[in-house]
PDB file of C-alpha atoms in Angstrom:
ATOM      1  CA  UNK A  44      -4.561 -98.470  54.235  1.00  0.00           C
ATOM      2  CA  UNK A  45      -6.954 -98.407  56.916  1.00  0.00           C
ATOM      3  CA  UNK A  46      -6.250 -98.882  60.819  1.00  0.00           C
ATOM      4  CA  UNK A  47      -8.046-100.102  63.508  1.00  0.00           C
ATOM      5  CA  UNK A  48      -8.787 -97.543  66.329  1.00  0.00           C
ATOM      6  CA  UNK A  49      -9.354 -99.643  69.130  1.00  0.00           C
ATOM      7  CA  UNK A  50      -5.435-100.315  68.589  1.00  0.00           C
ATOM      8  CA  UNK A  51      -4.598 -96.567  69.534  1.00  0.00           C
ATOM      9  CA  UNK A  52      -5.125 -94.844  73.205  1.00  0.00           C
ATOM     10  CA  UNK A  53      -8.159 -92.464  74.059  1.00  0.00           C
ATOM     11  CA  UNK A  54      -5.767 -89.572  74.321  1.00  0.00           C
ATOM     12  CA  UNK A  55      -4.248 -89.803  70.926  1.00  0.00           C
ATOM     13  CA  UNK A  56      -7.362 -90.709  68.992  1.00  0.00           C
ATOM     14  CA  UNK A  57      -8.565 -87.405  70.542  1.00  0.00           C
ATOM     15  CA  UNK A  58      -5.497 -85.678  69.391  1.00  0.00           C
ATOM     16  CA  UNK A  59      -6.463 -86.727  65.473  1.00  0.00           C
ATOM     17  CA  UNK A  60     -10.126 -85.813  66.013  1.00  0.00           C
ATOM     18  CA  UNK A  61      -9.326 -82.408  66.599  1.00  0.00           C
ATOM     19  CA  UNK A  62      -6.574 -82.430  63.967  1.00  0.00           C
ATOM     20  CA  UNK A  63      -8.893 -83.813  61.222  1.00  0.00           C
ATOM     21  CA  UNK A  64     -11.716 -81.362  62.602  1.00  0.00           C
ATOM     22  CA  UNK A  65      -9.572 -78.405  61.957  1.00  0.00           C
ATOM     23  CA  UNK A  66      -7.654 -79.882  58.495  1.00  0.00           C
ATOM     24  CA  UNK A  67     -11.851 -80.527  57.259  1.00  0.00           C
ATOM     25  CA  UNK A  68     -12.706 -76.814  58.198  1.00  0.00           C
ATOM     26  CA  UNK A  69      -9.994 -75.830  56.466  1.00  0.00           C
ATOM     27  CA  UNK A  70     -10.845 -77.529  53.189  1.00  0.00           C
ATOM     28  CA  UNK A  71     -14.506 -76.578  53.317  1.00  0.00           C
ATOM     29  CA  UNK A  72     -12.654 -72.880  53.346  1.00  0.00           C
ATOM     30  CA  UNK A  73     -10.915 -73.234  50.610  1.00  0.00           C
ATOM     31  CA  UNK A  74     -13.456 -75.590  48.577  1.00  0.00           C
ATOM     32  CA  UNK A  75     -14.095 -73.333  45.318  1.00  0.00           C
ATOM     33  CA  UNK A  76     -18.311 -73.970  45.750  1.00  0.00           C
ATOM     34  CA  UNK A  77     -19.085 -71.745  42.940  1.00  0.00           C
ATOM     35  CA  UNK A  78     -17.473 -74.314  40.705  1.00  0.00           C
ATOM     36  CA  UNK A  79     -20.637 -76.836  41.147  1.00  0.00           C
ATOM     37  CA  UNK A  80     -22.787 -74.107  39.869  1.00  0.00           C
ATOM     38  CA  UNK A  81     -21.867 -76.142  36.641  1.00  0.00           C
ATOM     39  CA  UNK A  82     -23.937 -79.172  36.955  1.00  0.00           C
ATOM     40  CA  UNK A  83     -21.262 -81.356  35.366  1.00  0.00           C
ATOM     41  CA  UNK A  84     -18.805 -80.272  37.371  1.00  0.00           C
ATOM     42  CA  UNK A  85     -21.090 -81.322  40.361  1.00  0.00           C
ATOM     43  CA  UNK A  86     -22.275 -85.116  38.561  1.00  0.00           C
ATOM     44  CA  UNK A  87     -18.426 -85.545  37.840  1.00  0.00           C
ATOM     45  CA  UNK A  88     -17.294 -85.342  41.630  1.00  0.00           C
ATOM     46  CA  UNK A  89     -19.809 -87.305  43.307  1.00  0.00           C
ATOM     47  CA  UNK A  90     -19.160 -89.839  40.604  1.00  0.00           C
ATOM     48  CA  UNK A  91     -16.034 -89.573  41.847  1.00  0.00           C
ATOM     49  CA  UNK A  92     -16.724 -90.001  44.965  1.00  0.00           C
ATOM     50  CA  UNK A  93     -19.049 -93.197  44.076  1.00  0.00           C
ATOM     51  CA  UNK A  94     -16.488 -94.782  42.688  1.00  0.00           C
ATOM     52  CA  UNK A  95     -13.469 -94.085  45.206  1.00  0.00           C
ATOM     53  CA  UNK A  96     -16.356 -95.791  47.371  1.00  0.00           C
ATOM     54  CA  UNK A  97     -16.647 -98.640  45.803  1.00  0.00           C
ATOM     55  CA  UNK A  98     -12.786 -99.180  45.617  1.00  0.00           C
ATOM     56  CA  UNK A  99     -12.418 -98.557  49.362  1.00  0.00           C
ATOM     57  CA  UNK A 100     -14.383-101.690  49.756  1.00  0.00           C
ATOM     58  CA  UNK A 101     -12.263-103.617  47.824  1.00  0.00           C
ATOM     59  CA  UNK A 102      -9.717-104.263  50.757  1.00  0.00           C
ATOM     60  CA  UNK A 103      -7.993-107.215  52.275  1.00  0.00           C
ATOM     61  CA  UNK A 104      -7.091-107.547  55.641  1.00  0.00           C
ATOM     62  CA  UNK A 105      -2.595-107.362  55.781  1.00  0.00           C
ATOM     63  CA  UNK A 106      -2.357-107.971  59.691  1.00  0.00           C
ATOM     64  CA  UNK A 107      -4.738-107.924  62.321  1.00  0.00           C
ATOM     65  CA  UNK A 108      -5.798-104.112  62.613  1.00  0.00           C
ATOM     66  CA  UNK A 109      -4.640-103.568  59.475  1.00  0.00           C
ATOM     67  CA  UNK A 110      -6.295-103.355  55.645  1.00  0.00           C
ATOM     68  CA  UNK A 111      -5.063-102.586  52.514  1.00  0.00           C
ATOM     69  CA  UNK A 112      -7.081-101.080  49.650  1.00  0.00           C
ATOM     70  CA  UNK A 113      -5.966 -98.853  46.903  1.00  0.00           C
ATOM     71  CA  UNK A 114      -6.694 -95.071  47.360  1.00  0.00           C
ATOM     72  CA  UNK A 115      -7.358 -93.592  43.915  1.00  0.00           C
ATOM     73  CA  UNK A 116      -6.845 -89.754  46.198  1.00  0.00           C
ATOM     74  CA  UNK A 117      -4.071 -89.053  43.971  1.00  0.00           C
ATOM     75  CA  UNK A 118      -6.511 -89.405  40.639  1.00  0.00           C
ATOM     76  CA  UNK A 119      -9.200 -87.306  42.682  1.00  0.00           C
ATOM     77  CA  UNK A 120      -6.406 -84.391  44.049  1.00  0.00           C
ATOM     78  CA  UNK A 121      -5.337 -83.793  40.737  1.00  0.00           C
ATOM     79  CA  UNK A 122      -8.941 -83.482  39.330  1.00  0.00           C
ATOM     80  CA  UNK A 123     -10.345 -81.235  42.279  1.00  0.00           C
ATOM     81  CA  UNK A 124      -7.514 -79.853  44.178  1.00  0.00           C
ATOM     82  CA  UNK A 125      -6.543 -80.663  47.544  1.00  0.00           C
ATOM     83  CA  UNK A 126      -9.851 -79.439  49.279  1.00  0.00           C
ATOM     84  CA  UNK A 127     -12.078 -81.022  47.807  1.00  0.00           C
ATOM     85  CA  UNK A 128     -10.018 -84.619  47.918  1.00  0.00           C
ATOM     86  CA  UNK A 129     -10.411 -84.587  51.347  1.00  0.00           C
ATOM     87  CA  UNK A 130     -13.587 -83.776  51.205  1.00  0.00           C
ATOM     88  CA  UNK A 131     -14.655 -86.361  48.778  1.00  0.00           C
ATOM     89  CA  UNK A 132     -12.157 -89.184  50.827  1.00  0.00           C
ATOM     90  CA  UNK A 133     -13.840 -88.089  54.398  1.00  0.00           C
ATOM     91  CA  UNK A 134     -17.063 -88.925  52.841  1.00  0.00           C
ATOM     92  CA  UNK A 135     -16.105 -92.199  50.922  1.00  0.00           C
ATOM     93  CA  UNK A 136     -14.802 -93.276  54.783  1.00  0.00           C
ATOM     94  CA  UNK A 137     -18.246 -92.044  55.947  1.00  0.00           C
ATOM     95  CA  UNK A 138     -19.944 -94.379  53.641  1.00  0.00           C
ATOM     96  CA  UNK A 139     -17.202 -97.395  54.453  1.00  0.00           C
ATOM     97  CA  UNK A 140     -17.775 -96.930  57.956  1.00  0.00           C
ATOM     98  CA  UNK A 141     -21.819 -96.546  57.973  1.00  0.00           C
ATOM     99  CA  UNK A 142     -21.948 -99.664  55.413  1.00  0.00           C
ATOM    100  CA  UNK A 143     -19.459-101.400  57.797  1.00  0.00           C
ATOM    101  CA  UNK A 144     -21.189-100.302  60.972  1.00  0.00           C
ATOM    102  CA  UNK A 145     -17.994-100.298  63.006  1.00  0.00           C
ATOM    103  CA  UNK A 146     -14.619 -97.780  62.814  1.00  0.00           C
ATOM    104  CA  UNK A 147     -15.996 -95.071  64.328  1.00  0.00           C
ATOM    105  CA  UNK A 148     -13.245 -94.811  66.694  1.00  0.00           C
ATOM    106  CA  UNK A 149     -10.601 -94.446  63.912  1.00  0.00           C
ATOM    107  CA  UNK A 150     -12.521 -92.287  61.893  1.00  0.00           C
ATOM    108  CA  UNK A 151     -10.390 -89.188  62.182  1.00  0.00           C
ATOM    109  CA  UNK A 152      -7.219 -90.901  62.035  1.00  0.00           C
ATOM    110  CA  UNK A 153      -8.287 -92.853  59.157  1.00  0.00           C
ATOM    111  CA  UNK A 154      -9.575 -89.680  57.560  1.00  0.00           C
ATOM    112  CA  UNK A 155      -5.914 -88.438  57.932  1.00  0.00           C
ATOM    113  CA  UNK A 156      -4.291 -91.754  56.763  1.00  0.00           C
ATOM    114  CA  UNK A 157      -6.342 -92.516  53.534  1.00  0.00           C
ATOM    115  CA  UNK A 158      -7.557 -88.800  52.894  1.00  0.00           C
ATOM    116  CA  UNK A 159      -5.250 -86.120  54.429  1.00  0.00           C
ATOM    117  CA  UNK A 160      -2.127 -87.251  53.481  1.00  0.00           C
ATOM    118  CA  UNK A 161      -2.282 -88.663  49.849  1.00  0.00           C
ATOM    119  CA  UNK A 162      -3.789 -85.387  48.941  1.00  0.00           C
ATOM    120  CA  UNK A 163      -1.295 -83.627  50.632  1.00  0.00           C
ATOM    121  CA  UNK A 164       1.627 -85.346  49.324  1.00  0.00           C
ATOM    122  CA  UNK A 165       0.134 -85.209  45.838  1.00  0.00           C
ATOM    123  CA  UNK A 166      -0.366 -81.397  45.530  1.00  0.00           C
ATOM    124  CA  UNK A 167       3.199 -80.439  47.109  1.00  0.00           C
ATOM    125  CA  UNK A 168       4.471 -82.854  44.075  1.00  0.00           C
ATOM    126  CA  UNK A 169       2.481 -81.210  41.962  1.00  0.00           C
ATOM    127  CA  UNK A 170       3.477 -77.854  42.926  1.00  0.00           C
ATOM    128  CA  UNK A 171       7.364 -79.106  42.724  1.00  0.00           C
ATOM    129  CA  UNK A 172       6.763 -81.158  39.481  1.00  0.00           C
ATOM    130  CA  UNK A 173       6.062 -77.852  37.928  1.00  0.00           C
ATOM    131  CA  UNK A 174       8.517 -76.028  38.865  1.00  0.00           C
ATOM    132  CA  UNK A 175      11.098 -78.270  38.682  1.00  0.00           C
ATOM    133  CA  UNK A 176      10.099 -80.362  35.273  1.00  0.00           C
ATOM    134  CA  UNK A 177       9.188 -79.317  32.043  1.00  0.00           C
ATOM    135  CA  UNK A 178       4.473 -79.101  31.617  1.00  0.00           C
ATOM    136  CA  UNK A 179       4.954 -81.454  28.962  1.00  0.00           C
ATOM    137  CA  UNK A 180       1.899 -83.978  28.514  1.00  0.00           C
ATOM    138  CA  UNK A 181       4.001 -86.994  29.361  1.00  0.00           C
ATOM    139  CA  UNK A 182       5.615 -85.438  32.131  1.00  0.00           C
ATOM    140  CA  UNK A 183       1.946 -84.862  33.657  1.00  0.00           C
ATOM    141  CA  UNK A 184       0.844 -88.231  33.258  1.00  0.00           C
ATOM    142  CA  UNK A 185       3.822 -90.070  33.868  1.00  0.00           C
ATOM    143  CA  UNK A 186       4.998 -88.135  37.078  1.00  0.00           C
ATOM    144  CA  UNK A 187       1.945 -86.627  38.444  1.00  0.00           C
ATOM    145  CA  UNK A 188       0.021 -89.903  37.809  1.00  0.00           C
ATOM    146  CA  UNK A 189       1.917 -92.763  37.505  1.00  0.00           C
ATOM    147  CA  UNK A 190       5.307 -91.939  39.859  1.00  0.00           C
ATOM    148  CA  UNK A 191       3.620 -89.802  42.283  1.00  0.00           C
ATOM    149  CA  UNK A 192       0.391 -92.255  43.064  1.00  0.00           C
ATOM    150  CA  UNK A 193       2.677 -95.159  43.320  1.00  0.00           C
ATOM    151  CA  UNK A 194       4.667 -93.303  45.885  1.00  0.00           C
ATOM    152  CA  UNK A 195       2.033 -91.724  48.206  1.00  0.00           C
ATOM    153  CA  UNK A 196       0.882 -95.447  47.943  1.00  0.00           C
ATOM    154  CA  UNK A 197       3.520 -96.848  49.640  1.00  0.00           C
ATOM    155  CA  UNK A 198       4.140 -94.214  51.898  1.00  0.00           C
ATOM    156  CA  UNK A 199       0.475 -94.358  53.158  1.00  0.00           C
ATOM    157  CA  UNK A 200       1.674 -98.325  54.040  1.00  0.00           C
ATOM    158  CA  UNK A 201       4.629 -97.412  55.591  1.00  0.00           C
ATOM    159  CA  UNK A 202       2.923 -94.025  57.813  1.00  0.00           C
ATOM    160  CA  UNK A 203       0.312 -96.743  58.631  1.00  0.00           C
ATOM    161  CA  UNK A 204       2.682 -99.331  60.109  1.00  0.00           C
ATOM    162  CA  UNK A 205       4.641 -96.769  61.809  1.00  0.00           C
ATOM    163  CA  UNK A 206       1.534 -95.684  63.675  1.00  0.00           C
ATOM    164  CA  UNK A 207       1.009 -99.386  64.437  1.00  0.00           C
ATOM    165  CA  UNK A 208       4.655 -99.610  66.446  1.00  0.00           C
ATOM    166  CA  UNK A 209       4.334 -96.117  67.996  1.00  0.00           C
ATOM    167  CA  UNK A 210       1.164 -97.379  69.540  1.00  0.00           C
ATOM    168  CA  UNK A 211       2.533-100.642  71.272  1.00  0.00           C
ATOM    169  CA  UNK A 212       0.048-102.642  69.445  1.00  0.00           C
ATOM    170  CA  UNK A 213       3.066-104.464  66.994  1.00  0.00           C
ATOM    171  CA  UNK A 214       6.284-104.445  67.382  1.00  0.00           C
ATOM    172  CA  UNK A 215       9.077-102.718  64.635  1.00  0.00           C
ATOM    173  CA  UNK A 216      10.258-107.144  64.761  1.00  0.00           C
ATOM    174  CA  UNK A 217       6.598-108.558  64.100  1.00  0.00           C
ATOM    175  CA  UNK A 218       6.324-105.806  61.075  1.00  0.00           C
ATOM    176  CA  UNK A 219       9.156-106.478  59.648  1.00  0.00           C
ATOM    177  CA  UNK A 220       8.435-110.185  59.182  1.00  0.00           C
ATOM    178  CA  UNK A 221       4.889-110.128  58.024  1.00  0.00           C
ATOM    179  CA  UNK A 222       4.003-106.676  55.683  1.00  0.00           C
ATOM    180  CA  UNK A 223       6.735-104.607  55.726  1.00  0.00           C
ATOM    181  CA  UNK A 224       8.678-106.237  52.911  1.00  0.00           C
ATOM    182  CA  UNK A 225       5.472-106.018  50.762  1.00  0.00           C
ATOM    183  CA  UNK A 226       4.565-102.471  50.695  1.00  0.00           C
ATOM    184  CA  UNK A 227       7.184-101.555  47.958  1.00  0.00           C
ATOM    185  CA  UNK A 228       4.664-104.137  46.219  1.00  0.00           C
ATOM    186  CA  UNK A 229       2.133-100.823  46.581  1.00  0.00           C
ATOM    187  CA  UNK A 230       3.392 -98.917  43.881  1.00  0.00           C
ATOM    188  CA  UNK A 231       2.779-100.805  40.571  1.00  0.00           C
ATOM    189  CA  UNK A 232      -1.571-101.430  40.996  1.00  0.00           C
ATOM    190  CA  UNK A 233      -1.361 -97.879  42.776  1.00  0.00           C
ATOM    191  CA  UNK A 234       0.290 -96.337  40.096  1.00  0.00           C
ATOM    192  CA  UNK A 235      -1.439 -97.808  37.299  1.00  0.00           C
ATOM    193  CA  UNK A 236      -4.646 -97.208  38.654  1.00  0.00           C
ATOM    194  CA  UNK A 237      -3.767 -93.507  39.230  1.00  0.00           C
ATOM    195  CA  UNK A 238      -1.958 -92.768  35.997  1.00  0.00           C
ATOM    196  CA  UNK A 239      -4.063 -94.770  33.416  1.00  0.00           C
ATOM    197  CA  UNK A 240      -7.611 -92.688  35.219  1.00  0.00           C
ATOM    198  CA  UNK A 241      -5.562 -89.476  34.675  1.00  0.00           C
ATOM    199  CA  UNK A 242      -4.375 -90.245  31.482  1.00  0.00           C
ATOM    200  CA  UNK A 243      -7.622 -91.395  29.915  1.00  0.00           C
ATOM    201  CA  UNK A 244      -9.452 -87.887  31.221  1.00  0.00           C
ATOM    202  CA  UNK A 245      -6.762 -85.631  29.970  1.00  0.00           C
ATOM    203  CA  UNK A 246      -6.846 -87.059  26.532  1.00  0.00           C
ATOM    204  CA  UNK A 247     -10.497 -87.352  26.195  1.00  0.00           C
ATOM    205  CA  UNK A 248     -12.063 -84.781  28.945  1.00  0.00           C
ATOM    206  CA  UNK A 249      -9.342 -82.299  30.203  1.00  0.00           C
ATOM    207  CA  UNK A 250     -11.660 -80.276  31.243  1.00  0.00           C
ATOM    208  CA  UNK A 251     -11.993 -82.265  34.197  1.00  0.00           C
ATOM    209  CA  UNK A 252      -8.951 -82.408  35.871  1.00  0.00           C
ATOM    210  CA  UNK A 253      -8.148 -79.059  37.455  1.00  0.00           C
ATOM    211  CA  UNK A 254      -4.275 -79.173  37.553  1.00  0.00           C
ATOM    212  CA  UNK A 255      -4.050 -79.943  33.602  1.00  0.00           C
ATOM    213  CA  UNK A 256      -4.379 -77.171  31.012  1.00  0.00           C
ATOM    214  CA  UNK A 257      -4.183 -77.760  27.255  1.00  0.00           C
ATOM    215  CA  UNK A 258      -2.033 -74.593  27.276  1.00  0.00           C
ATOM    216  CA  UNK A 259       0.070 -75.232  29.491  1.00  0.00           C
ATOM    217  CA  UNK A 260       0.820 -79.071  28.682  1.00  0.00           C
ATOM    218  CA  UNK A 261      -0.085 -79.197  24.946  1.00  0.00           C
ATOM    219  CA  UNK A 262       0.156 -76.423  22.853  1.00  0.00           C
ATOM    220  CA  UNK A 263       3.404 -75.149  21.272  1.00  0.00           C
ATOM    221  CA  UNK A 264       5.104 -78.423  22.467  1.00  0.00           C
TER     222      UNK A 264
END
């Protein structure tokens, strides 16, 4: 989802600047940059990032203010880690926005809705998924991809449209009516897209998705 910032007042979009500024240090931190000593491992994520670009583009307008397009950050946190999915998401919105040549004011917040917070949500389910579920293979790529894309999907709708009626710019009412009853309609292309990415790479390049392991997932089971 992706949110107009002209919608939201001066004093809160400075609020998410600073917030994004500071979650973005973080994650440059914590980025393991060693890792793109391997060349492949470089190619592979700005590939990924190239084609999370091209997606983002794909988007329809919902409401006035308001677009959807499918994220793909849950494919992307489970093959890099949290770090670099925001990374890779602030720069897909970098590219949106300078292709677009408008959204600068929402940048941050945007940066949060479509970058911050699916890659959040999908590491703290990974991190529970494990130690609550058995690493089986199908458990991977039917929870962590499938279940848990669909989800942060629709919760990225919802977080969207509550940040709509917080701001005065649509009312709980005028939600309700028009988009609200078709987020749960998020999950299935979110989900799909997610879980059939993760499970092609884990069957046929494993070595590319951080959070899988053939020894943890594979053998002995």
């Amino acid at each position: 989802m992706t949110i107009d910032g002209t919608l939201f007042s001066p004093a809160l979009l400075w609020v998410m600047n600073l917030l994004f500024a500071f979650i973005l240090l973080l994650a440059l931190r914590l980025t393991p940059w060693r890792k793109f000593r391997d060349m492949e491992h470089l190619n592979v994520f700005l590939g990924a990032v190239v084609a999370l670009l091209v997606l983002w583009h794909m988007d329809v307008q919902v409401q006035s203010g308001l677009s959807f397009h499918l994220l793909g950050v849950t494919a992307i946190t489970l093959m890099f880690g949290w770090s670099l999915a925001v990374i890779g998401a602030a720069l897909v919105l970098l590219g949106v926005v300078l292709n677009a040549g408008t959204g600068w004011d929402g940048f941050a917040m945007n940066a949060l809705l479509t970058g911050v917070v699916p890659a959040t949500l999908t590491q703290v389910a990974l991190i529970l998924i494990r130690w609550y579920l058995p690493k089986q293979f199908f458990v991977y790529v039917l929870v962590n991809g499938f279940l848990t894309a669909g989800l942060v999907g629709v919760m990225t709708g919802y977080l969207a449209a509550w940040l709509l009626v917080v701001s005065g710019a649509y009312s709980f009412a005028d939600l309700s009516e028009t988009v609200l009853p078709f987020f749960p309609l998020m999950f299935m292309p979110e989900a799909f897209l997610n879980g059939w990415i993760l499970a092609v790479l884990v069957a046929f390049k494993p070595q590319w998705v951080y959070s899988f392991s053939d020894e943890q997932y594979l053998k002995g089971k």
